[in-house]
Coordinates of C-alpha atoms (C1' of nucleotides) in Angstrom, one line a residue:
Chain X
M281 CA -0.8 2.5 7.0
A282 CA 1.2 0.8 4.9
T283 CA 4.4 2.3 3.9
G284 CA 4.6 3.5 0.3
R285 CA 7.1 1.2 -1.3
T286 CA 7.9 2.4 -4.8
H287 CA 10.5 -0.5 -4.9
R288 CA 9.8 -2.6 -8.1
P289 CA 12.0 -5.5 -9.8
A290 CA 10.9 -3.6 -13.3
T291 CA 13.9 -3.5 -15.3
R292 CA 13.8 -6.5 -17.1
S293 CA 15.6 -7.8 -20.0
R294 CA 13.5 -5.5 -21.9
G295 CA 13.7 -2.6 -19.6
I296 CA 15.7 0.9 -20.5
P297 CA 17.4 2.3 -17.3
E298 CA 15.7 4.6 -15.2
A299 CA 18.5 6.7 -16.0
T300 CA 18.2 6.7 -19.4
V301 CA 14.5 7.0 -18.8
A302 CA 15.1 10.7 -17.3
R303 CA 17.1 11.6 -20.1
L304 CA 14.7 10.9 -23.1
P305 CA 12.4 14.0 -22.3
L306 CA 15.7 15.9 -22.9
Y307 CA 16.7 14.4 -26.0
L308 CA 12.8 15.3 -27.2
R309 CA 13.4 18.6 -26.7
A310 CA 16.7 19.1 -28.3
L311 CA 15.1 17.0 -31.8
T312 CA 12.3 19.0 -31.8
A313 CA 13.9 22.3 -31.8
L314 CA 16.2 20.8 -34.9
S315 CA 13.0 19.5 -36.2
E316 CA 11.5 22.8 -36.4
R317 CA 14.2 24.5 -38.1
S318 CA 14.4 21.7 -40.9
V319 CA 17.8 20.1 -40.1
P320 CA 17.3 16.4 -41.6
T321 CA 19.8 14.4 -39.6
V322 CA 22.1 15.0 -36.6
S323 CA 24.6 13.7 -35.5
S324 CA 25.6 11.9 -31.8
E325 CA 27.9 14.5 -30.9
E326 CA 26.0 17.5 -32.0
L327 CA 22.8 16.2 -30.5
A328 CA 24.5 15.1 -27.4
A329 CA 25.9 19.0 -27.0
A330 CA 22.6 20.7 -27.4
A331 CA 21.2 18.1 -24.8
G332 CA 24.1 19.2 -22.4
V333 CA 25.5 15.4 -22.0
N334 CA 28.2 13.4 -23.2
S335 CA 27.9 11.9 -26.5
A336 CA 28.8 8.1 -25.9
K337 CA 26.2 8.5 -22.6
L338 CA 23.5 9.7 -25.4
R339 CA 24.4 6.1 -28.0
K340 CA 24.0 4.1 -25.1
D341 CA 21.2 5.1 -24.4
F342 CA 19.3 5.3 -28.1
S343 CA 21.0 1.8 -28.0
Y344 CA 18.2 0.7 -25.5
L345 CA 15.9 2.2 -28.0
G346 CA 17.0 0.3 -30.9
S347 CA 19.5 0.7 -33.4
Y348 CA 18.0 4.0 -35.2
G349 CA 20.8 5.4 -36.3
T350 CA 23.2 5.1 -39.7
R351 CA 26.4 4.9 -39.4
G352 CA 28.5 7.4 -41.2
V353 CA 26.0 10.0 -41.3
G354 CA 24.0 10.0 -37.8
Y355 CA 20.1 10.4 -36.9
D356 CA 17.5 11.0 -39.0
V357 CA 15.8 13.5 -36.7
E358 CA 12.1 13.2 -38.0
Y359 CA 12.2 9.6 -37.3
L360 CA 13.9 9.8 -33.9
V361 CA 11.1 12.1 -32.7
Y362 CA 8.9 9.7 -33.4
Q363 CA 10.5 6.7 -31.5
I364 CA 11.2 8.5 -28.7
S365 CA 7.5 9.6 -28.2
R366 CA 6.3 6.4 -29.1
E367 CA 8.8 5.3 -26.6
L368 CA 7.7 7.6 -23.9
G369 CA 4.0 7.3 -24.7
L370 CA 3.4 10.6 -26.0
T371 CA 1.8 9.7 -28.9
Q372 CA -1.8 9.6 -27.0
D373 CA -3.1 12.0 -25.2
W374 CA -2.4 11.6 -21.3
P375 CA -5.4 13.7 -19.2
V376 CA -4.1 15.5 -16.2
V377 CA -6.4 16.9 -13.0
I378 CA -4.2 19.6 -10.9
V379 CA -5.6 19.5 -7.6
G380 CA -4.9 23.0 -5.3
I381 CA -5.0 25.9 -7.1
G382 CA -3.2 28.3 -5.1
N383 CA -0.2 30.3 -6.6
L384 CA 1.7 27.2 -8.2
G385 CA -1.6 25.7 -8.9
A386 CA -2.6 28.2 -11.2
A387 CA 0.8 28.8 -12.4
L388 CA 1.0 25.4 -13.3
A389 CA -2.5 25.5 -15.2
N390 CA -1.2 28.6 -17.1
Y391 CA 2.0 26.4 -18.3
G392 CA 2.4 26.5 -21.8
G393 CA 4.4 23.0 -21.5
F394 CA 1.7 21.2 -20.9
A395 CA -0.4 21.4 -23.5
S396 CA 2.8 21.1 -25.5
R397 CA 3.0 17.2 -25.7
G398 CA 0.0 14.9 -25.2
F399 CA -1.1 16.2 -22.0
R400 CA -4.2 17.8 -21.4
V401 CA -5.6 19.7 -18.3
A402 CA -8.4 17.7 -17.7
A403 CA -9.5 19.7 -14.7
L404 CA -8.6 22.1 -11.7
I405 CA -9.6 20.9 -8.4
D406 CA -9.7 23.1 -5.3
A407 CA -11.2 22.7 -1.7
D408 CA -12.1 26.5 -1.4
P409 CA -15.7 26.6 -2.1
S410 CA -15.2 30.3 -3.4
M411 CA -13.1 29.6 -5.9
T412 CA -15.4 26.6 -7.4
G413 CA -16.8 28.0 -11.0
K414 CA -13.8 30.3 -11.4
P415 CA -11.9 30.1 -14.5
V416 CA -8.3 29.5 -14.3
A417 CA -6.3 29.9 -17.1
G418 CA -9.5 29.5 -19.0
I419 CA -10.8 26.0 -17.3
P420 CA -13.5 26.1 -14.5
V421 CA -12.8 25.2 -11.2
Q422 CA -14.2 22.6 -9.8
H423 CA -15.1 21.3 -6.0
T424 CA -13.0 18.7 -4.0
D425 CA -16.2 16.7 -3.8
D426 CA -16.2 15.8 -7.3
L427 CA -12.8 14.8 -7.6
E428 CA -13.7 10.8 -7.8
T429 CA -16.5 11.6 -10.5
I430 CA -14.3 13.7 -12.6
I431 CA -11.2 11.4 -12.4
E432 CA -13.4 8.5 -13.7
E433 CA -15.3 10.1 -16.1
N434 CA -12.2 12.0 -17.6
G435 CA -10.3 8.7 -17.6
V436 CA -7.2 10.5 -15.6
S437 CA -4.6 8.5 -14.3
I438 CA -2.4 11.8 -13.8
G439 CA -2.4 13.9 -11.3
V440 CA -0.6 16.8 -10.2
I441 CA -0.6 17.8 -5.8
A442 CA -0.3 21.3 -5.4
T443 CA -1.8 21.5 -2.3
P444 CA -0.5 23.0 0.9
A445 CA 1.5 20.4 2.7
G446 CA -1.0 19.3 5.4
A447 CA -3.6 18.2 2.3
A448 CA -1.2 16.8 0.3
Q449 CA -1.6 12.5 1.8
Q450 CA -5.2 12.8 1.5
V451 CA -5.6 14.2 -1.5
C452 CA -3.3 11.5 -3.2
D453 CA -5.2 8.6 -1.3
R454 CA -8.2 10.1 -3.2
L455 CA -6.5 10.3 -6.3
V456 CA -5.2 6.6 -6.3
A457 CA -8.2 5.4 -4.7
A458 CA -10.4 6.8 -8.0
G459 CA -7.8 5.6 -10.1
V460 CA -4.8 7.6 -10.9
T461 CA -1.6 5.4 -11.1
S462 CA 0.8 8.1 -11.4
I463 CA 1.5 11.3 -9.1
L464 CA 3.5 14.4 -9.6
N465 CA 3.6 16.1 -5.9
F466 CA 4.6 20.1 -5.5
A467 CA 3.9 19.7 -1.9
P468 CA 6.7 19.8 0.9
T469 CA 5.9 15.9 1.9
V470 CA 6.5 13.0 1.9
L471 CA 3.4 10.8 0.4
S472 CA 3.0 7.2 0.7
V473 CA 1.3 5.3 -2.5
P474 CA 0.4 1.3 -2.2
D475 CA 2.5 -0.6 -5.2
G476 CA 2.1 0.4 -8.8
V477 CA 2.0 3.7 -8.1
D478 CA 4.7 6.1 -9.1
V479 CA 5.1 9.5 -7.6
R480 CA 7.6 12.3 -8.7
K481 CA 8.1 15.4 -6.5
V482 CA 9.6 18.7 -7.1
D483 CA 10.5 20.6 -4.0
L484 CA 11.6 24.3 -4.7
S485 CA 13.1 23.9 -1.1
I486 CA 15.1 20.6 -1.3
E487 CA 16.3 22.1 -4.4
L488 CA 17.7 25.4 -3.1
Q489 CA 19.1 23.7 0.3
I490 CA 20.9 21.4 -2.4
L491 CA 22.4 24.4 -4.1
A492 CA 23.2 26.2 -0.7
F493 CA 25.5 23.2 0.0
H494 CA 27.4 23.5 -2.4
E495 CA 27.9 27.4 -2.3
Q496 CA 28.5 27.0 1.2
R497 CA 31.6 24.8 0.2
K498 CA 32.6 27.0 -2.3
A499 CA 33.0 30.1 -0.3
G500 CA 35.3 28.3 1.7
E501 CA 34.8 27.2 5.1
E502 CA 37.3 29.4 7.5
T503 CA 35.7 32.2 7.8
T504 CA 32.3 32.0 9.0
G505 CA 31.8 35.6 9.5
D506 CA 31.1 36.4 6.2
G507 CA 27.3 36.8 7.0
T508 CA 25.4 36.9 9.7
V509 CA 25.6 33.8 12.3
D510 CA 21.9 34.8 13.7
T511 CA 21.4 30.4 14.9
A512 CA 21.4 29.9 17.9
P513 CA 24.7 28.2 19.4
P514 CA 24.9 24.1 19.0
A515 CA 22.6 22.0 20.5
A516 CA 23.7 20.4 23.8
P517 CA 25.1 17.2 22.3
P518 CA 23.4 13.9 23.3
A519 CA 24.0 12.8 27.3
A520 CA 26.8 10.6 26.6
T521 CA 30.4 11.5 25.7
V522 CA 30.2 12.6 21.7
R523 CA 32.5 10.7 19.9
R524 CA 33.9 12.1 16.9
T525 CA 35.7 10.1 14.1
D526 CA 37.6 13.1 13.2
G527 CA 40.9 13.6 15.5
T528 CA 40.7 17.2 14.7
D529 CA 38.3 18.8 16.9
S530 CA 38.9 22.6 17.9
G531 CA 35.5 23.2 18.9
P532 CA 31.9 23.7 18.3
D533 CA 32.3 25.3 15.1
G534 CA 34.9 25.0 12.2
D535 CA 35.0 21.0 12.0
V536 CA 34.5 21.2 8.0
P537 CA 37.9 20.7 6.6
A538 CA 38.3 22.9 3.4
V539 CA 38.2 20.5 0.2
M540 CA 39.1 21.6 -3.3
P541 CA 36.4 22.2 -5.7
A542 CA 36.9 20.4 -8.4
Chain G
M138 CA 48.9 1.8 -22.6
A139 CA 51.4 3.2 -19.5
T140 CA 49.4 5.9 -19.9
G141 CA 50.3 6.3 -15.8
R142 CA 46.8 8.3 -15.1
T143 CA 47.1 9.8 -12.3
H144 CA 43.3 9.5 -11.1
R145 CA 43.5 9.5 -6.9
P146 CA 41.0 7.9 -5.5
A147 CA 40.3 11.1 -2.8
T148 CA 37.0 9.0 -2.0
R149 CA 38.1 9.1 1.7
S150 CA 38.2 12.4 2.3
R151 CA 35.6 14.8 3.6
G152 CA 33.2 14.8 1.0
I153 CA 30.1 13.9 1.1
P154 CA 28.5 12.0 -1.4
E155 CA 25.8 13.5 -4.0
A156 CA 22.8 11.5 -3.0
T157 CA 23.4 11.7 0.6
V158 CA 23.4 15.6 -0.1
A159 CA 20.2 15.5 -1.9
R160 CA 18.7 13.5 0.9
L161 CA 19.5 15.6 3.5
P162 CA 17.3 18.3 3.5
L163 CA 14.4 15.6 3.6
Y164 CA 15.7 14.3 6.8
L165 CA 16.2 18.1 7.9
R166 CA 11.9 18.6 7.2
A167 CA 11.1 15.3 9.3
L168 CA 13.6 16.5 12.1
T169 CA 11.6 19.7 12.5
A170 CA 8.2 18.3 12.7
L171 CA 9.6 16.0 15.1
S172 CA 10.9 19.2 16.9
E173 CA 8.0 21.2 16.6
R174 CA 6.0 17.9 18.7
S175 CA 8.7 18.1 21.3
V176 CA 9.9 14.5 20.6
P177 CA 13.5 14.3 22.2
T178 CA 15.3 11.5 20.2
V179 CA 14.3 9.2 17.3
S180 CA 15.5 6.0 15.9
S181 CA 16.7 5.6 13.1
E182 CA 14.0 3.3 12.0
E183 CA 11.2 5.8 12.9
L184 CA 13.2 8.8 11.2
A185 CA 13.5 6.9 7.9
A186 CA 9.9 5.9 7.8
A187 CA 9.1 9.8 8.1
A188 CA 11.7 10.6 5.4
G189 CA 10.2 7.8 3.2
V190 CA 13.5 5.9 3.1
N191 CA 15.5 2.6 4.1
S192 CA 16.5 2.9 7.7
A193 CA 20.3 1.7 6.6
K194 CA 20.6 4.1 3.5
L195 CA 20.1 6.7 6.7
R196 CA 22.5 5.5 9.0
K197 CA 24.9 5.3 6.0
D198 CA 24.1 9.2 5.3
F199 CA 24.2 10.3 8.7
S200 CA 27.8 8.7 8.8
Y201 CA 29.5 10.9 6.7
L202 CA 28.5 13.8 8.7
G203 CA 30.1 12.1 11.7
S204 CA 28.5 9.7 14.8
Y205 CA 26.0 11.9 16.4
G206 CA 23.6 8.5 17.4
T207 CA 23.4 7.0 20.7
R208 CA 23.5 3.3 20.5
G209 CA 20.2 1.6 21.8
V210 CA 18.8 5.1 22.0
G211 CA 18.7 7.1 18.6
Y212 CA 19.3 10.2 17.4
D213 CA 19.3 13.7 19.4
V214 CA 16.4 15.4 17.5
E215 CA 17.7 18.9 18.3
Y216 CA 21.4 18.2 17.9
L217 CA 20.7 16.5 14.7
V218 CA 18.6 19.4 13.5
Y219 CA 21.2 21.8 13.8
Q220 CA 24.0 19.7 12.5
I221 CA 22.3 19.2 9.8
S222 CA 21.4 22.6 9.1
R223 CA 25.1 23.6 9.4
E224 CA 26.0 21.1 7.0
L225 CA 24.0 22.6 4.4
G226 CA 24.8 25.6 5.0
L227 CA 21.6 26.9 6.5
T228 CA 23.0 28.7 9.7
Q229 CA 23.9 31.8 7.3
D230 CA 21.2 34.2 5.0
W231 CA 21.0 33.4 1.4
P232 CA 19.9 36.3 -0.1
V233 CA 18.1 34.9 -3.8
V234 CA 17.1 36.8 -6.6
I235 CA 13.8 35.7 -9.2
V236 CA 14.2 36.5 -12.5
G237 CA 11.3 36.7 -14.7
I238 CA 7.8 37.3 -13.1
G239 CA 5.1 35.7 -14.8
N240 CA 2.9 33.2 -13.9
L241 CA 5.5 30.8 -12.1
G242 CA 8.0 34.0 -11.1
A243 CA 5.2 34.8 -8.9
A244 CA 4.0 31.8 -7.9
L245 CA 7.8 30.9 -6.9
A246 CA 7.7 34.4 -4.8
N247 CA 4.7 34.1 -3.1
Y248 CA 5.7 30.3 -2.1
G249 CA 6.3 30.3 1.8
G250 CA 9.1 27.9 1.7
F251 CA 11.8 29.9 0.4
A252 CA 11.7 32.0 3.5
S253 CA 11.5 29.4 6.4
R254 CA 14.9 28.5 5.9
G255 CA 17.6 30.5 5.7
F256 CA 16.5 31.7 1.9
R257 CA 15.3 35.6 1.6
V258 CA 13.9 36.6 -1.6
A259 CA 16.5 40.3 -2.3
A260 CA 14.9 41.3 -5.3
L261 CA 12.5 40.4 -7.9
I262 CA 13.5 41.1 -11.8
D263 CA 11.4 41.2 -14.9
A264 CA 12.5 42.5 -18.4
D265 CA 8.8 43.8 -18.9
P266 CA 9.2 47.8 -18.3
S267 CA 4.9 47.6 -17.3
M268 CA 6.3 45.1 -14.0
T269 CA 8.9 47.8 -12.4
G270 CA 7.7 48.8 -9.0
K271 CA 4.7 46.4 -9.7
P272 CA 4.4 44.9 -5.9
V273 CA 4.8 41.0 -6.0
A274 CA 4.2 38.9 -2.8
G275 CA 5.2 42.3 -0.9
I276 CA 8.4 43.1 -3.0
P277 CA 8.4 45.4 -6.0
V278 CA 9.9 44.3 -9.1
Q279 CA 12.5 45.6 -10.7
H280 CA 14.0 45.7 -13.9
T281 CA 16.5 43.7 -15.4
D282 CA 18.9 46.8 -16.5
D283 CA 19.8 47.2 -12.4
L284 CA 20.4 43.0 -12.6
E285 CA 24.2 43.6 -11.8
T286 CA 23.7 46.3 -9.4
I287 CA 21.4 44.4 -7.2
I288 CA 23.3 41.3 -7.4
E289 CA 26.3 43.2 -6.0
E290 CA 24.7 45.1 -3.6
N291 CA 22.8 42.6 -1.8
G292 CA 25.9 39.9 -2.3
V293 CA 23.4 37.3 -4.0
S294 CA 25.2 34.1 -4.8
I295 CA 22.2 32.1 -5.7
G296 CA 19.6 33.2 -8.7
V297 CA 16.6 31.8 -9.6
I298 CA 15.5 32.1 -13.4
A299 CA 11.7 31.5 -14.0
T300 CA 12.1 33.2 -17.7
P301 CA 10.4 31.7 -21.2
A302 CA 13.3 29.5 -22.3
G303 CA 14.8 32.2 -25.0
A304 CA 15.9 34.3 -22.1
A305 CA 17.0 32.2 -20.1
Q306 CA 20.9 31.3 -21.3
Q307 CA 21.2 35.4 -21.7
V308 CA 19.8 35.7 -18.1
C309 CA 21.9 33.2 -16.7
D310 CA 25.5 34.9 -18.5
R311 CA 24.5 38.1 -16.8
L312 CA 24.0 36.8 -13.8
V313 CA 27.3 34.9 -13.6
A314 CA 29.3 37.8 -15.1
A315 CA 27.6 39.6 -12.2
G316 CA 29.0 37.0 -9.3
V317 CA 26.3 34.5 -8.9
T318 CA 27.7 30.5 -8.4
S319 CA 24.3 29.2 -8.2
I320 CA 21.4 29.0 -10.4
L321 CA 18.0 27.2 -9.9
N322 CA 16.6 26.9 -13.5
F323 CA 12.9 26.7 -14.2
A324 CA 13.1 27.5 -17.9
P325 CA 13.0 24.5 -20.4
T326 CA 16.5 24.8 -21.6
V327 CA 19.5 23.6 -21.2
L328 CA 22.0 26.2 -19.7
S329 CA 25.9 25.9 -20.2
V330 CA 27.8 28.3 -17.4
P331 CA 31.4 27.7 -16.7
D332 CA 33.1 25.8 -14.3
G333 CA 32.4 26.6 -10.7
V334 CA 28.6 27.5 -11.3
D335 CA 26.5 25.1 -10.3
V336 CA 23.1 24.4 -12.0
R337 CA 19.8 22.6 -11.1
K338 CA 16.8 22.2 -13.3
V339 CA 13.5 21.9 -12.4
D340 CA 10.9 21.0 -15.0
L341 CA 7.1 20.1 -15.0
S342 CA 7.2 19.1 -18.4
I343 CA 9.8 16.2 -18.1
E344 CA 8.4 15.2 -14.5
L345 CA 5.2 14.5 -16.9
Q346 CA 7.1 12.9 -19.2
I347 CA 8.6 10.1 -17.3
L348 CA 5.5 9.8 -15.3
A349 CA 4.4 9.3 -19.2
F350 CA 6.7 6.3 -19.8
H351 CA 6.1 4.4 -16.6
E352 CA 2.0 4.5 -17.2
Q353 CA 2.2 3.4 -20.5
R354 CA 4.5 0.5 -19.1
K355 CA 2.0 -0.2 -16.6
A356 CA -0.9 0.2 -18.9
G357 CA 0.7 -2.1 -21.3
E358 CA 1.3 -5.2 -19.0
E359 CA -1.9 -6.2 -18.6
T360 CA -3.1 -5.5 -22.2
T361 CA -0.5 -8.4 -24.0
G362 CA 2.3 -5.2 -24.5
D363 CA 3.1 -4.5 -27.9
G364 CA 1.0 -1.1 -27.8
T365 CA 0.7 -0.7 -31.7
V366 CA -2.5 1.2 -31.2
D367 CA -1.2 4.6 -31.2
T368 CA -2.0 7.5 -33.4
A369 CA 0.6 8.9 -35.7
P370 CA 1.9 6.8 -38.7
P371 CA 5.4 5.8 -38.1
A372 CA 7.6 8.5 -39.5
A373 CA 10.0 7.7 -42.9
P374 CA 13.1 5.1 -41.6
P375 CA 16.2 6.5 -42.2
A376 CA 16.3 7.4 -45.6
A377 CA 19.4 6.2 -47.6
T378 CA 21.3 9.0 -49.3
V379 CA 20.7 12.4 -47.0
R380 CA 23.4 14.9 -47.4
R381 CA 24.5 17.2 -44.9
T382 CA 23.7 21.0 -45.1
D383 CA 26.4 22.6 -44.9
G384 CA 25.8 26.2 -44.9
T385 CA 23.9 26.0 -41.7
D386 CA 26.4 25.6 -39.4
S387 CA 25.9 28.0 -36.4
G388 CA 29.1 26.7 -34.4
P389 CA 29.4 24.3 -31.3
D390 CA 26.4 25.8 -29.9
G391 CA 22.6 25.7 -31.9
D392 CA 20.8 27.0 -28.9
V393 CA 18.3 29.9 -28.9
P394 CA 15.1 28.1 -30.0
A395 CA 12.5 30.2 -28.4
V396 CA 9.9 27.9 -28.4
M397 CA 8.2 29.0 -25.0
P398 CA 4.8 30.3 -24.8
A399 CA 4.7 32.9 -21.7
Chain T
dC65 C1' 35.0 -2.0 -56.7
dC66 C1' 38.0 -0.9 -53.7
dA67 C1' 40.0 2.2 -50.0
dT68 C1' 39.1 5.7 -46.9
dC69 C1' 36.6 8.2 -44.1
dT70 C1' 32.9 9.0 -40.8
dT71 C1' 30.0 8.0 -36.8
dT72 C1' 27.2 4.3 -35.1
dG73 C1' 27.4 0.6 -31.3
dT74 C1' 28.6 -1.7 -27.7
dG75 C1' 32.6 -4.4 -24.2
dC76 C1' 34.7 -3.2 -20.5
dA77 C1' 36.3 -1.0 -17.0
dC78 C1' 35.8 1.7 -13.1
dA79 C1' 32.7 5.0 -10.1
dC80 C1' 28.7 5.6 -8.0
dG81 C1' 24.7 4.0 -5.0
dT82 C1' 22.3 1.0 -2.3
dT83 C1' 21.3 -3.2 0.5
dC84 C1' 22.6 -6.9 4.0
dA85 C1' 24.1 -8.4 7.9
dC86 C1' 26.2 -8.1 11.9
dA87 C1' 30.0 -6.3 15.5
dA88 C1' 30.2 -3.0 18.8
dA89 C1' 28.5 0.3 22.1
dG90 C1' 25.3 1.9 25.4
dG91 C1' 21.3 2.0 28.5
dC92 C1' 18.5 -0.7 31.6
dA93 C1' 17.1 -3.6 35.0
dT94 C1' 18.1 -6.9 38.1
Chain P
dA6 C1' 28.0 -5.4 38.3
dT7 C1' 26.5 -8.3 35.0
dG8 C1' 24.1 -9.3 31.8
dC9 C1' 20.2 -8.4 28.1
dC10 C1' 18.0 -5.6 25.0
dT11 C1' 18.0 -2.0 21.5
dT12 C1' 20.7 0.9 18.3
dT13 C1' 24.1 2.5 15.5
dG14 C1' 27.9 2.5 12.4
dT15 C1' 30.2 0.0 9.3
dG16 C1' 32.3 -3.5 6.5
dA17 C1' 31.3 -5.8 2.2
dA18 C1' 28.6 -7.8 -1.6
dC19 C1' 25.7 -6.3 -4.5
dG20 C1' 23.3 -3.3 -8.9
dT21 C1' 23.3 0.8 -11.6
dG22 C1' 25.5 4.8 -14.3
dT23 C1' 29.0 6.3 -16.8
dG24 C1' 32.9 6.8 -19.8
dC25 C1' 36.5 4.9 -22.5
dA26 C1' 38.1 3.1 -26.6
dC27 C1' 37.6 0.3 -30.9
dA28 C1' 35.7 -2.9 -34.0
dA29 C1' 31.9 -2.9 -37.1
dA30 C1' 28.4 -0.8 -40.9
dG31 C1' 27.4 2.3 -44.1
dA32 C1' 28.5 6.4 -46.8
dT33 C1' 31.6 8.5 -50.1
dG34 C1' 34.6 9.1 -54.0
dG35 C1' 37.9 7.2 -57.4

DNA sequence: CCATCTTTGTGCACACGTTCACAAAGGCAT
DNA sequence: ATGCCTTTGTGAACGTGTGCACAAAGATGG
């Protein structure tokens, strides 16, 4: 009913910028690799290179967490691993349920990255009765009917949706009603959720389309005949006069001017 | 001072903001759904609701493409579908290769979202010889040895990496050398690529960690925050005299951690 | 103890993205 | 036609993110 507003003032004086939060896992991964090689300290320059970011950005990011570095030396790897882990909430265990055990859901269940940090697959749930009891990644699939019970008994607050698009909103509603407050959505649909529930979306199709846009730009726009122009000709413009802000109109196609890429 | 840095504004060129490009697929999906229901026109308000964004943002996004709406009426659905498709480069066919046919790679190959819009799985590639020839999603897996040939013969410019982290950079280098200029990376590693190559990353672990951060924050708001109830004891504070281990200098790139399971 | 060198932490300026608010544009009824 | 009503397109204000550049902080060596 209500449009899901993820809007949230948040970010008080103590709040960490969202962009920084999104990079913390990146730093953590690089630091973990250093830790496994028993590297005691690391400079912002080195760590930034490993994480693929600017060193100034990294230092500013860390400044939001506190002053954990030592000037002239760098950062203590173990200490920083702990601080970031704590900030991200990875020092506790997060039970997770995966709903929709198709190709993708099964792949997610088998993905080692889940268990590696604080996340534990508490249950696999699918609507297909023939799947019930069948083990996937060593965990027996349970039926959707028991969704609410599973959530409550395991204290699950993070749910992963890997169902077809048509079922996603319904599953989402049930998850939220049962107490889930964070959702990772793999279904190609926009989910509406009440305030206080976080949704993150992973959409393969969208990522590819973004790449295609840049790819097209790189290829230069003049030669359209490179591939197969299999799509229908341009649809009829709206009934009224088509107005263009661009004066260089030379026809239905070829109006995107070439722009120097980088 | 007086460095006279020649930073040309250039923002007024025909470049579409990156944030807008990232939303175009979202609009396109909503429009396609409307098209299938034979809805002739749609207002910015309605479409924005369907796409889960602000209507002002949507109108501004569309304004970068041109004036395709009709005041007092809205947007012609079919026309807009075509315009966005063209802008995203979806009016042509994009052959894609998937490298690394494990759990995730197989799931990606089976994912219907690929074929739905302009993207065609041209080949599946895996390093395991026992996989070679085995059909996945109706396509026989080919061996990594033939990677370069496959890329060139099919004119592939978009590659999907679903290998373990340890192999990702090597695969990436070969893809780029063979002519791929856009990469969608599912391996939990930072890829380095030359200029002109686009990389987009999809990382399940990172998404979960971001959710965990917000989840922890929500839990802390209720219970007086502070949250010192965690498990592991804090690591030692930054040690004073830490001497740099100089012998382990491995150059600018300290990669190849190889910490991913299958 | 002092000089020097390295590296952090951050003020500042700029670029990018979002939202508001409203004039202009067009349809529609009379 | 004319006037009203709806909705777009966009200028401007505001907020967020990024990168430079440098002073402060601490280590290191004499």
